[in-house]
mmCIF file of C-alpha atoms and ligand atoms in Angstrom:
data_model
loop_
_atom_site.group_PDB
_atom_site.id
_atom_site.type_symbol
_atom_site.label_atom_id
_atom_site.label_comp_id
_atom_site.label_asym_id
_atom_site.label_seq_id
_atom_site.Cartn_x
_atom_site.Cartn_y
_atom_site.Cartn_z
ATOM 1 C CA UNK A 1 86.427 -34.939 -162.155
ATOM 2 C CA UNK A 2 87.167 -38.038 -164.173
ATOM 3 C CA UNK A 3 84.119 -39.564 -165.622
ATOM 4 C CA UNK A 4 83.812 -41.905 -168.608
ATOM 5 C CA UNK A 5 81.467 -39.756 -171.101
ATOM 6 C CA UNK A 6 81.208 -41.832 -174.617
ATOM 7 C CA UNK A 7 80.313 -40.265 -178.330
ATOM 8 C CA UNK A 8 77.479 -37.958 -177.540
ATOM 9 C CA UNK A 9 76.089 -40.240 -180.836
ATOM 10 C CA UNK A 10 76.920 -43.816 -179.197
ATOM 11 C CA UNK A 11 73.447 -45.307 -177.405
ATOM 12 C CA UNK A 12 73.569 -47.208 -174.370
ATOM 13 C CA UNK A 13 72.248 -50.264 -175.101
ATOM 14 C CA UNK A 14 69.767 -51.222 -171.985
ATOM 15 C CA UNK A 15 68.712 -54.675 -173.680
ATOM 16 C CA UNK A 16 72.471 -55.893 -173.431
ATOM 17 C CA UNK A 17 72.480 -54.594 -169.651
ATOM 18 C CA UNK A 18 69.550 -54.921 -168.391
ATOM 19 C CA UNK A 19 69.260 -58.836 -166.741
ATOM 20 C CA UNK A 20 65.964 -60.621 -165.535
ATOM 21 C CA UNK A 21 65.956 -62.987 -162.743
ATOM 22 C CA UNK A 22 69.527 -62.608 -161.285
ATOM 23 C CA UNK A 23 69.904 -65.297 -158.275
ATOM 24 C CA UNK A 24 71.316 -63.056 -155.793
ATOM 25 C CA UNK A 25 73.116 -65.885 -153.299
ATOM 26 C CA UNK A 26 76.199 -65.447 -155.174
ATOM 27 C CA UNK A 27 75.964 -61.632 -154.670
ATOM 28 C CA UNK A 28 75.705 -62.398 -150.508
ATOM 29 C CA UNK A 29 78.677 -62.999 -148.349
ATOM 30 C CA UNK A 30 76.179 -65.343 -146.381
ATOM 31 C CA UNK A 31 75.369 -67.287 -149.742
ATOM 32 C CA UNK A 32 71.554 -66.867 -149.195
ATOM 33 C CA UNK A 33 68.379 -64.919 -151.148
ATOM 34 C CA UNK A 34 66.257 -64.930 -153.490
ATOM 35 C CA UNK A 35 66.585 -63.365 -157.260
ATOM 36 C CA UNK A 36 66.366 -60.123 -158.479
ATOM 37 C CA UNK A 37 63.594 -58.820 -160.672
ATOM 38 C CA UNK A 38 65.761 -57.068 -162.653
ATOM 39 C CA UNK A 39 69.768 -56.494 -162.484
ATOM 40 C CA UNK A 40 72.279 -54.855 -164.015
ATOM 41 C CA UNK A 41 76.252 -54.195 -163.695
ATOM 42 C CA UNK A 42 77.282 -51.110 -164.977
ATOM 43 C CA UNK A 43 80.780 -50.500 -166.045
ATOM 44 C CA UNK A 44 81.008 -46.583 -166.514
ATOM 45 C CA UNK A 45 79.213 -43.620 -165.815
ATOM 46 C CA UNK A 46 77.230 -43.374 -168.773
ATOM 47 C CA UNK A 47 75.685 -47.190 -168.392
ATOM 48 C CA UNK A 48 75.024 -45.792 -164.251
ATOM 49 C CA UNK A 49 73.018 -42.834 -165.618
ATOM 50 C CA UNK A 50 71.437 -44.332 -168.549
ATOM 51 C CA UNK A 51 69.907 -47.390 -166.186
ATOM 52 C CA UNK A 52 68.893 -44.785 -163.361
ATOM 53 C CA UNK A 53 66.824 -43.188 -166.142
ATOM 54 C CA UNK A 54 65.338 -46.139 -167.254
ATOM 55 C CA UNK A 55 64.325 -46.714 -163.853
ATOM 56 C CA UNK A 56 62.902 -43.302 -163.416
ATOM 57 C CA UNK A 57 60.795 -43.908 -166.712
ATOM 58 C CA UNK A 58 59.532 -47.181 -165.430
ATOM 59 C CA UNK A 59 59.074 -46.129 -161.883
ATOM 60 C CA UNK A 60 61.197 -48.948 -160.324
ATOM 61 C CA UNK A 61 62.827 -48.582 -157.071
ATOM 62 C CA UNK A 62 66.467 -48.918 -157.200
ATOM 63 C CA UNK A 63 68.668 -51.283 -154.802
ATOM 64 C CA UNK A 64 72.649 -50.876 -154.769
ATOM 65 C CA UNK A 65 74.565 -54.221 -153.716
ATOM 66 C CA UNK A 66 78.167 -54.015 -153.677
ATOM 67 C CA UNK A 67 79.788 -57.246 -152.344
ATOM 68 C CA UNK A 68 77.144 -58.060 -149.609
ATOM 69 C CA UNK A 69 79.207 -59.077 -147.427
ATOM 70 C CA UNK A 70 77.040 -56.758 -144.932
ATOM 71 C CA UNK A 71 73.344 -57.621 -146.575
ATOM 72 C CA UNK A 72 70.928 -60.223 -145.556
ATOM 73 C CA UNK A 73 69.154 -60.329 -149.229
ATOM 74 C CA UNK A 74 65.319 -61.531 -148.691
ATOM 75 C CA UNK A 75 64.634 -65.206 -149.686
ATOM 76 C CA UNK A 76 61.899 -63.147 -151.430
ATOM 77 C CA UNK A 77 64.305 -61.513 -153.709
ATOM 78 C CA UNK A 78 64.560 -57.809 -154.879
ATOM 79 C CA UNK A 79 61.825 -55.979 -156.101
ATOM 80 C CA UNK A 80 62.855 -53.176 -159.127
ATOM 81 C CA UNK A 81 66.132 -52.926 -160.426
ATOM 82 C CA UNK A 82 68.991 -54.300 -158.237
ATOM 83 C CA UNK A 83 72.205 -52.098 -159.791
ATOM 84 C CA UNK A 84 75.601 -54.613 -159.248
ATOM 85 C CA UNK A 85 78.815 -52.385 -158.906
ATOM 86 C CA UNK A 86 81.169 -55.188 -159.421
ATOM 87 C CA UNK A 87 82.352 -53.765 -162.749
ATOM 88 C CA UNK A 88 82.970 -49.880 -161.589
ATOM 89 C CA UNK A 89 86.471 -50.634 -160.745
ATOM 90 C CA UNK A 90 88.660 -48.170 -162.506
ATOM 91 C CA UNK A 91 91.241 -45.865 -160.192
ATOM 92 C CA UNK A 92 93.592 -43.129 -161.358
ATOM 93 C CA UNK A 93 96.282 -41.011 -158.464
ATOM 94 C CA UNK A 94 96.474 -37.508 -158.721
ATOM 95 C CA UNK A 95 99.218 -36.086 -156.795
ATOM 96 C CA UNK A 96 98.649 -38.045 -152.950
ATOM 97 C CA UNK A 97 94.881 -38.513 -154.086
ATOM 98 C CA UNK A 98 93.912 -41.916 -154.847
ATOM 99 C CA UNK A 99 90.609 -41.983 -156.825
ATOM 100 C CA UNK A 100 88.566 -44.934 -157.359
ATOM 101 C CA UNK A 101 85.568 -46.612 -158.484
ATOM 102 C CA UNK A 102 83.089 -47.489 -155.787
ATOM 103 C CA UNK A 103 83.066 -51.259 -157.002
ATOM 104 C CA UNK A 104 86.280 -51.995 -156.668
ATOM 105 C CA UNK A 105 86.782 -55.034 -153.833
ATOM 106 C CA UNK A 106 88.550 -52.782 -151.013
ATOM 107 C CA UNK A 107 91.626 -55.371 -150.695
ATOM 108 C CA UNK A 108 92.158 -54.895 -154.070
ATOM 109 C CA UNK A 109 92.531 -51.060 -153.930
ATOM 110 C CA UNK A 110 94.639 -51.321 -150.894
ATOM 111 C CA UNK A 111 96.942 -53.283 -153.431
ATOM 112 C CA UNK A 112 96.698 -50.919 -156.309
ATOM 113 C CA UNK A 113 96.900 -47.831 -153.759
ATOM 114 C CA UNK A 114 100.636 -49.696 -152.571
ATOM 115 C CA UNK A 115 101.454 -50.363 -156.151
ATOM 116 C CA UNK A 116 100.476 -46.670 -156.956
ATOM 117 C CA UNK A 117 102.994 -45.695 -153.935
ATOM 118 C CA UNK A 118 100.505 -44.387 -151.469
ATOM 119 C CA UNK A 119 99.408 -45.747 -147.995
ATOM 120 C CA UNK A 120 97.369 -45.566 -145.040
ATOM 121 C CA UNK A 121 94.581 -47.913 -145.963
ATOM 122 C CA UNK A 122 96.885 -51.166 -145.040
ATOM 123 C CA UNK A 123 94.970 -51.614 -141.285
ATOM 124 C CA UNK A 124 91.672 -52.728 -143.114
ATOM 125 C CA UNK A 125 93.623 -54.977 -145.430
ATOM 126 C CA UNK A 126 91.572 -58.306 -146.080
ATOM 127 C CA UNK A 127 88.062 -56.401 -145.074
ATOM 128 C CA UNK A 128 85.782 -58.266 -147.628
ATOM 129 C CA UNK A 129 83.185 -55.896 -149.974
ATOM 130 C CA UNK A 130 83.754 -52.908 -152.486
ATOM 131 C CA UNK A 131 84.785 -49.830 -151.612
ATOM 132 C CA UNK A 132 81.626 -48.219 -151.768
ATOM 133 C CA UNK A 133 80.219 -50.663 -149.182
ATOM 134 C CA UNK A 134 83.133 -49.628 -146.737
ATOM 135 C CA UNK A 135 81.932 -46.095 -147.687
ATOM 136 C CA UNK A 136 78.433 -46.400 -146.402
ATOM 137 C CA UNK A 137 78.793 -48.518 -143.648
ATOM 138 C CA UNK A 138 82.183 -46.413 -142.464
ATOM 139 C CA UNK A 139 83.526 -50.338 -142.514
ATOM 140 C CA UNK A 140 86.905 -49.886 -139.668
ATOM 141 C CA UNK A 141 89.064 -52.393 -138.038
ATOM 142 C CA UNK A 142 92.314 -52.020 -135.878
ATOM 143 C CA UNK A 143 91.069 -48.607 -134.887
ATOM 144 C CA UNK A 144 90.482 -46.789 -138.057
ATOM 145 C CA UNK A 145 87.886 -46.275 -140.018
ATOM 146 C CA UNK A 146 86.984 -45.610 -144.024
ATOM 147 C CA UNK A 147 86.050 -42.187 -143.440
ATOM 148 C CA UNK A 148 89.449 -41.199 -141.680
ATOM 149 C CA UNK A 149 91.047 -41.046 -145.216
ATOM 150 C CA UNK A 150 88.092 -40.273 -147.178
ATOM 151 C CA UNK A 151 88.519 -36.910 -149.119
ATOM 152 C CA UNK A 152 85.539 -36.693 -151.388
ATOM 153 C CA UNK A 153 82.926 -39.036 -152.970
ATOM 154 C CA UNK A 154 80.798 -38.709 -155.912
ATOM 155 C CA UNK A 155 77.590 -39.807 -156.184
ATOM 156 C CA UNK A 156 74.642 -40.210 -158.776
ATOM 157 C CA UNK A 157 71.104 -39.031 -157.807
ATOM 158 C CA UNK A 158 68.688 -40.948 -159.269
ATOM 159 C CA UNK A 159 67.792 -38.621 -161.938
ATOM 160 C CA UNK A 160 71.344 -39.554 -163.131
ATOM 161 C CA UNK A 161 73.330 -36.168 -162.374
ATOM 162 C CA UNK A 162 76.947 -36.633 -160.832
ATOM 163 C CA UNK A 163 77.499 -34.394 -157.106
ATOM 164 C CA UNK A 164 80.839 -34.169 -155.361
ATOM 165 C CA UNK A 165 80.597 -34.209 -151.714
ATOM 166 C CA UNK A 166 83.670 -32.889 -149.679
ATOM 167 C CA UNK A 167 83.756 -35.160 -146.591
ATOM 168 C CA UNK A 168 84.298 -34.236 -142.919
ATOM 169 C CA UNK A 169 85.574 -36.580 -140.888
ATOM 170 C CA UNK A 170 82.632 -35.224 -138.070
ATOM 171 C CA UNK A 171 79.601 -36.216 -140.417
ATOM 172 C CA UNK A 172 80.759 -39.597 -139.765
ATOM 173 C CA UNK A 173 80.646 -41.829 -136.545
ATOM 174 C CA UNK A 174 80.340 -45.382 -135.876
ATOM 175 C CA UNK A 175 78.812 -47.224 -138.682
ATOM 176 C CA UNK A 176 76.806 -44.197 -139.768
ATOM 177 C CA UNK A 177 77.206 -42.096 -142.376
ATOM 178 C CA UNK A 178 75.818 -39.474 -144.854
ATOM 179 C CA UNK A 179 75.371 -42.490 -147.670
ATOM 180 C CA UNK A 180 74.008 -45.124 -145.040
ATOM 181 C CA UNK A 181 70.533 -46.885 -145.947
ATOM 182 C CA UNK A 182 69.718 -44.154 -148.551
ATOM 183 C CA UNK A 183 67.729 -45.840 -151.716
ATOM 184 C CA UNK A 184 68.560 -42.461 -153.506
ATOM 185 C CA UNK A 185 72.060 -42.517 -154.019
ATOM 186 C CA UNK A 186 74.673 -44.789 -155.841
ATOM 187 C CA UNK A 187 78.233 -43.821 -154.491
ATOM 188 C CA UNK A 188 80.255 -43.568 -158.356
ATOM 189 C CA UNK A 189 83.605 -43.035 -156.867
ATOM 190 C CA UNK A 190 85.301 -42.118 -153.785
ATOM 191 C CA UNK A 191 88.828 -39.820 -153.330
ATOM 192 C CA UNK A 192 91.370 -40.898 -150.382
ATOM 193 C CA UNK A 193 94.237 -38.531 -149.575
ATOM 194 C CA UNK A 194 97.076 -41.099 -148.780
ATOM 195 C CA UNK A 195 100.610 -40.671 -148.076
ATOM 196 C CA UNK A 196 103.448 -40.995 -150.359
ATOM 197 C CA UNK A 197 105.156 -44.443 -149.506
ATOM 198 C CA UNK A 198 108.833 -45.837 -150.735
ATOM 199 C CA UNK A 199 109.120 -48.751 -148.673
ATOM 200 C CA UNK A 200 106.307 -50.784 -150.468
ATOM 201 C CA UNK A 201 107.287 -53.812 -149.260
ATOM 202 C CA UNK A 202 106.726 -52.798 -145.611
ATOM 203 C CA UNK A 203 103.586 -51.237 -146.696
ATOM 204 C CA UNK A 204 101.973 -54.826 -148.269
ATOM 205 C CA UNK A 205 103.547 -56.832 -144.947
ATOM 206 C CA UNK A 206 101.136 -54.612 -142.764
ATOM 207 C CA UNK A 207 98.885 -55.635 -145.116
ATOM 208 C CA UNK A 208 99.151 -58.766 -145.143
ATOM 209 C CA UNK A 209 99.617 -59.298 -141.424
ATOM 210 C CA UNK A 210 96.006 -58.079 -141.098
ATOM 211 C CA UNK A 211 94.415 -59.981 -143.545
ATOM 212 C CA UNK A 212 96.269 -63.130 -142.262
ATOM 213 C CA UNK A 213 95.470 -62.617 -139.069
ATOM 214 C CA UNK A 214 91.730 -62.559 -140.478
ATOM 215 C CA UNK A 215 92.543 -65.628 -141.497
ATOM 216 C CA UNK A 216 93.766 -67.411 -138.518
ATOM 217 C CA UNK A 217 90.716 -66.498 -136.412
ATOM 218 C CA UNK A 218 88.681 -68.272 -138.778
ATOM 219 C CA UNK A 219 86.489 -65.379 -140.566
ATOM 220 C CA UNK A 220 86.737 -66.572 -144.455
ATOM 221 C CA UNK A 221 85.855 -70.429 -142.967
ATOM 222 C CA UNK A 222 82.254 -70.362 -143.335
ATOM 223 C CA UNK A 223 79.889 -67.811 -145.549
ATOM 224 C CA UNK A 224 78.917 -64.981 -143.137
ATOM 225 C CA UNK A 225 78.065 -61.230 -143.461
ATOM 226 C CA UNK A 226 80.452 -60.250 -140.522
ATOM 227 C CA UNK A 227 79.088 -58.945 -137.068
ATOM 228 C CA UNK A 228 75.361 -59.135 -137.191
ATOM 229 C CA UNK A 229 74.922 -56.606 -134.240
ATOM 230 C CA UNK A 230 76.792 -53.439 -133.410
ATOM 231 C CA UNK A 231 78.376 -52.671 -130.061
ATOM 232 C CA UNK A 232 76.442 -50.880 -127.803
ATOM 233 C CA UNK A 233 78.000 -47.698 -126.438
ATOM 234 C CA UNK A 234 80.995 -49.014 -123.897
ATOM 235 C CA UNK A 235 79.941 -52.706 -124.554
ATOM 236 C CA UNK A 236 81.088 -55.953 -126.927
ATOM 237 C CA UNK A 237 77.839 -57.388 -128.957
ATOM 238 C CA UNK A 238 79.841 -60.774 -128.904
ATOM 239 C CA UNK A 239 80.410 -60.791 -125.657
ATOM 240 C CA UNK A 240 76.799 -60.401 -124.258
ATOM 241 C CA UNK A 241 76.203 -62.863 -126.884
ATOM 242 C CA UNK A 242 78.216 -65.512 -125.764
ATOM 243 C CA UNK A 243 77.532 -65.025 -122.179
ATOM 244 C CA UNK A 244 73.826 -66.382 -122.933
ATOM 245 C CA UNK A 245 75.886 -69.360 -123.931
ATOM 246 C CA UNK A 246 74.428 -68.978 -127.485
ATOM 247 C CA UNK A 247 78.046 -69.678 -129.751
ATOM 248 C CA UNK A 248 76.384 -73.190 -131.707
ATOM 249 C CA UNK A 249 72.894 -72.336 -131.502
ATOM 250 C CA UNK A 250 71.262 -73.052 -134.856
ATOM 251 C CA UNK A 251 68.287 -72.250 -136.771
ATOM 252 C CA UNK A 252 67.847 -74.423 -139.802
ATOM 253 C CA UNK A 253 70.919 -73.802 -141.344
ATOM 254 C CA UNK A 254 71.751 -70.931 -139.899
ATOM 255 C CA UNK A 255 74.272 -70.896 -136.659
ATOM 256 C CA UNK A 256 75.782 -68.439 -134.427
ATOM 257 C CA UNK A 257 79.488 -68.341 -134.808
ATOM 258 C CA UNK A 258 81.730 -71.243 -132.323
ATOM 259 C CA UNK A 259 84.464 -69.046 -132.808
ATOM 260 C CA UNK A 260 83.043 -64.895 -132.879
ATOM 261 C CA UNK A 261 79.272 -65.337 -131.049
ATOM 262 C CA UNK A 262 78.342 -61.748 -133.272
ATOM 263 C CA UNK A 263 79.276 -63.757 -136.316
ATOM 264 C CA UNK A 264 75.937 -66.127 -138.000
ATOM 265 C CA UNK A 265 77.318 -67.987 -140.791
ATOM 266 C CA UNK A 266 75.537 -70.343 -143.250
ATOM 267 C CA UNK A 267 76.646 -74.105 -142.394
ATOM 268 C CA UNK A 268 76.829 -76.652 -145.110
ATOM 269 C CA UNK A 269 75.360 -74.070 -147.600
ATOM 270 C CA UNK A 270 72.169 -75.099 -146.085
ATOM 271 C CA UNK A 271 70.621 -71.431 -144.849
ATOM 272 C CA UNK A 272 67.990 -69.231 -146.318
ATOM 273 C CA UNK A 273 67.876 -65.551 -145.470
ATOM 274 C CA UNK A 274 64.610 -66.608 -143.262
ATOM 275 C CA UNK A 275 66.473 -68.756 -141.017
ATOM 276 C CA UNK A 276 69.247 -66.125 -140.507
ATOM 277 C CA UNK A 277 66.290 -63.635 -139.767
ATOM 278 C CA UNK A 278 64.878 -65.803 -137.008
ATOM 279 C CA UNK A 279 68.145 -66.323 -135.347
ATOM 280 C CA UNK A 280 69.008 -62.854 -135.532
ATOM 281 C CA UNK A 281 65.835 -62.449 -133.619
ATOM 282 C CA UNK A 282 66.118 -64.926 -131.050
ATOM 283 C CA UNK A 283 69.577 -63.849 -130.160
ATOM 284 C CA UNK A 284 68.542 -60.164 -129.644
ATOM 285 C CA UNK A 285 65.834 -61.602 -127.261
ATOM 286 C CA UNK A 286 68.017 -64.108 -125.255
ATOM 287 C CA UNK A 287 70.197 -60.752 -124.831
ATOM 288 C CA UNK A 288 67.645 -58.382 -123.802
ATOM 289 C CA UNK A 289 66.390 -61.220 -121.606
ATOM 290 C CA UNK A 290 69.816 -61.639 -119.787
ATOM 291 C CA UNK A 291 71.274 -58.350 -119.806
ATOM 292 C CA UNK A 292 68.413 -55.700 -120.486
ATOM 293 C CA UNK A 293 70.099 -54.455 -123.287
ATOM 294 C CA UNK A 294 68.592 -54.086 -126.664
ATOM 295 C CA UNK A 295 71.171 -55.103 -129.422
ATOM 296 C CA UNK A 296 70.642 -53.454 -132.906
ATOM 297 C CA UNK A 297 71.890 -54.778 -136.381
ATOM 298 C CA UNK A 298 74.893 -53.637 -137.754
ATOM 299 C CA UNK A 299 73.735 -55.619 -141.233
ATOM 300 C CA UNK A 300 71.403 -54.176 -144.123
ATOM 301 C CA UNK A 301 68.190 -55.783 -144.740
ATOM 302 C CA UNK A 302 68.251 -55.852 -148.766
ATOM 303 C CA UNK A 303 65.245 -57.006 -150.486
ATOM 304 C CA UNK A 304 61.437 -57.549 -149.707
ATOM 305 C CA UNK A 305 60.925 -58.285 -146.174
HETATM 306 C C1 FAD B 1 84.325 -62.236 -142.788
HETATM 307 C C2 FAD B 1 83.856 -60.814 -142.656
HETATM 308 C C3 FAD B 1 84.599 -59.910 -141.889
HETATM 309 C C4 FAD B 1 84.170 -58.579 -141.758
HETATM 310 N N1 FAD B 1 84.924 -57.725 -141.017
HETATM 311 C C5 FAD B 1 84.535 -56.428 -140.906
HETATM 312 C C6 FAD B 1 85.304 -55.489 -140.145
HETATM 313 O O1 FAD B 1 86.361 -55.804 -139.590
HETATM 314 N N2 FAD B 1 84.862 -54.212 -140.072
HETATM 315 C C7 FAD B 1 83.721 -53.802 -140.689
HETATM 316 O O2 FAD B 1 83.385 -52.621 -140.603
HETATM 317 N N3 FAD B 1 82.976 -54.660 -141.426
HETATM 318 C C8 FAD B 1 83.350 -55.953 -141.551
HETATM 319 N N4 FAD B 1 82.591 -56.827 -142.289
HETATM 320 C C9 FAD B 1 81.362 -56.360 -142.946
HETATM 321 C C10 FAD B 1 81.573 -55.928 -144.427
HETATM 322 O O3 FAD B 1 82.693 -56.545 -144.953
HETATM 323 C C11 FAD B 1 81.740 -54.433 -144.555
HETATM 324 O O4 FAD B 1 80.637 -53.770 -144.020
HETATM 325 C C12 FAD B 1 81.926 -54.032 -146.031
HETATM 326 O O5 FAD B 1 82.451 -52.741 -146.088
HETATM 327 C C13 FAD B 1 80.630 -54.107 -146.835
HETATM 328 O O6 FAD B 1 80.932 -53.876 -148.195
HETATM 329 P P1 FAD B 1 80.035 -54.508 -149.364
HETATM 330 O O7 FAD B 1 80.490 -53.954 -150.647
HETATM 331 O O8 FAD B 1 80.028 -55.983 -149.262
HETATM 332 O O9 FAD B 1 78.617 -53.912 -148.958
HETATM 333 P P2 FAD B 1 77.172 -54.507 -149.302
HETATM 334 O O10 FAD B 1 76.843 -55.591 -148.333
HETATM 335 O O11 FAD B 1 77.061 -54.814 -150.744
HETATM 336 O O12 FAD B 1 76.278 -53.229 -148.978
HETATM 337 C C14 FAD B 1 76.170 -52.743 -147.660
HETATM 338 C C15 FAD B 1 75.264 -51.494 -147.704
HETATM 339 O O13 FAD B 1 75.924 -50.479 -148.457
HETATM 340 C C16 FAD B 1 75.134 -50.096 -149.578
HETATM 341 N N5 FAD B 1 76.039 -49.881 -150.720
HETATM 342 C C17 FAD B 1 76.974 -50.723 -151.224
HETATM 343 N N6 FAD B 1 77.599 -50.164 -152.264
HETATM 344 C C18 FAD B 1 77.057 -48.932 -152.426
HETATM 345 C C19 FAD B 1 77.258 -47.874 -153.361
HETATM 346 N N7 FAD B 1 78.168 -47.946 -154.348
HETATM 347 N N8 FAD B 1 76.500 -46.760 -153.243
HETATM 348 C C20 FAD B 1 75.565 -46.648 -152.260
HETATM 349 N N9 FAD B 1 75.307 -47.618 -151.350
HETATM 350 C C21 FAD B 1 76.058 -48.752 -151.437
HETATM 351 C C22 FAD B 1 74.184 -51.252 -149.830
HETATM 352 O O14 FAD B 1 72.986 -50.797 -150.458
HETATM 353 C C23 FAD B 1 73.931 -51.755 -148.407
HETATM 354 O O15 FAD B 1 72.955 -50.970 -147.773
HETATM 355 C C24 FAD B 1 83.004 -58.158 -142.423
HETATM 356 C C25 FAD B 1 82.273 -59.071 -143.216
HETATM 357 C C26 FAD B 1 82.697 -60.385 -143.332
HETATM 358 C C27 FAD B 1 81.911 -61.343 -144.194
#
């Protein structure tokens, strides 16, 4: 396992890392929250452990945000110590095994994964977050998923120690996972078992089809946090959505999608988290109301709510 251990001599210096009042809206694909007690952005394992102890000491409950492009972060902000894994980006290939760092933006290791001359991650090209958000979430698009790649992930328990878990494509299904809405794990870094590639420029045009595609159907246009609800078994959440004739409908600043009715997005920067809240709400009740079926959220509720 490749971990970064420094001189056993060398102290982690927590007053460098450790950050008070971190606005979060920047950390939130929607653009909307409140601040974080306390943050910090690890780069390496021994800053991940070192901060999980200090938490432990101090008894302060531990969030993980990767992108947020899937959280709705409370206008009331983040109670304990919010850990930021926007600077655990390292990778390294062993043999068909590409191993990276859960912070890493997932485009990005698509890229590195081409570069590196392994594929098979292409179809989720331009899916916005980290890696270790597509991890808990078991993010998918075009029919595959995250986990059908995954080979292993480590993870750090909050008393700081390091475990490898083998994964099985059966402990995942849709959206669920073994790592999904646990506070007591921080997914380190992840192993995919690609396949060797020499045509890398095919590779990066499937790629790039994808994420253009994204593109044309509007997604990056507005801030968002992607599909609010999931699909009920055999059904489209957008669909049921839109057939209450609810694609406009707005809530302070906060509006359901014109073009993708599952989508909310934040309009003229204007939203807080609260507004988003109270359309998710109403929208789940104009559905039940209509079609007697009770839609539940796909997104992560980060924060104090
Ligand atoms: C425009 C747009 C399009 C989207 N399209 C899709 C799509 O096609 N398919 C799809 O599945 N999703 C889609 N999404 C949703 C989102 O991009 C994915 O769910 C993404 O994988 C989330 O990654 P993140 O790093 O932003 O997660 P975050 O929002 O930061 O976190 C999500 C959850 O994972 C947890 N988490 C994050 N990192 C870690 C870690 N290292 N260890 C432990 N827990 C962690 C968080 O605590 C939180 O509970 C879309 C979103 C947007 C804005």
């Amino acid at each position: 396992m490749h971990i970064n251990v420094r001189n056993s001599d060398e102290k982690i210096n927590l007053d460098h890392l450790l950050i008070e009042q971190v606005e979060l809206a920047i950390h939130s694909g929607i653009h909307t929250g409140g601040k974080a007690d306390l943050a910090a952005y690890p780069s390496d394992f021994e800053e991940l452990r070192a901060l999980l102890e200090y938490a432990q000491r101090q008894n302060l409950p531990i969030t993980v945000l990767g992108g947020g492009t899937n959280s709705l972060i409370s206008d009331k902000g983040i109670e304990g110590l919010t850990i930021i894994t926007s600077h655990l980006t390292r990778r390294h290939v062993q043999g068909q095994m590409f191993c990276v760092r859960s912070g890493l933006l997932l485009d990005r290791a698509i890229d590195l994964a081409i570069e590196d001359g392994l594929g098979g991650l292409e179809l989720l090209g331009g899916l916005p977050g980290t890696v270790g958000g597509a991890i808990a979430g078991n993010s998918g698009a075009h029919g595959i998923h995250i986990a059908d790649l995954l080979y292993y992930v480590d993870y750090m328990t909050l008393d700081g120690k390091l475990h490898r878990k083998q994964i099985h494509r059966e402990d995942f299904s849709y959206r669920n996972t073994p790592f999904s809405n646990r506070n007591d794990i921080i997914i380190y870094e992840a192993g995919f078992r690609l396949f060797p590639i020499t045509q890398t420029n095919e590779a990066r045009k499937r790629k790039d089809e994808v994420k253009a595609k994204r593109k044309q159907n509007g997604q990056y246009d507005n801030p968002s946090i992607g599909c609010i609800f999931k699909n009920p078994q055999g059904l489209h959440a957008g669909q049921l959505i839109d057939e209450c004739g609810l694609k406009g409908y707005t809530i302070g600043g906060a509006k359901v999608s014109q073009r993708h009715a599952n989508f909310i997005i934040n309009t003229h920067k204007r939203a807080t988290s609260g507004d988003v809240k109270e359309l998710i709400e109403y929208v789940r009740h104009q559905v039940f109301e209509k079609h007697q079926v009770m839609l539940e959220e796909e997104i992560h509720y980060v924060g104090r709510w």
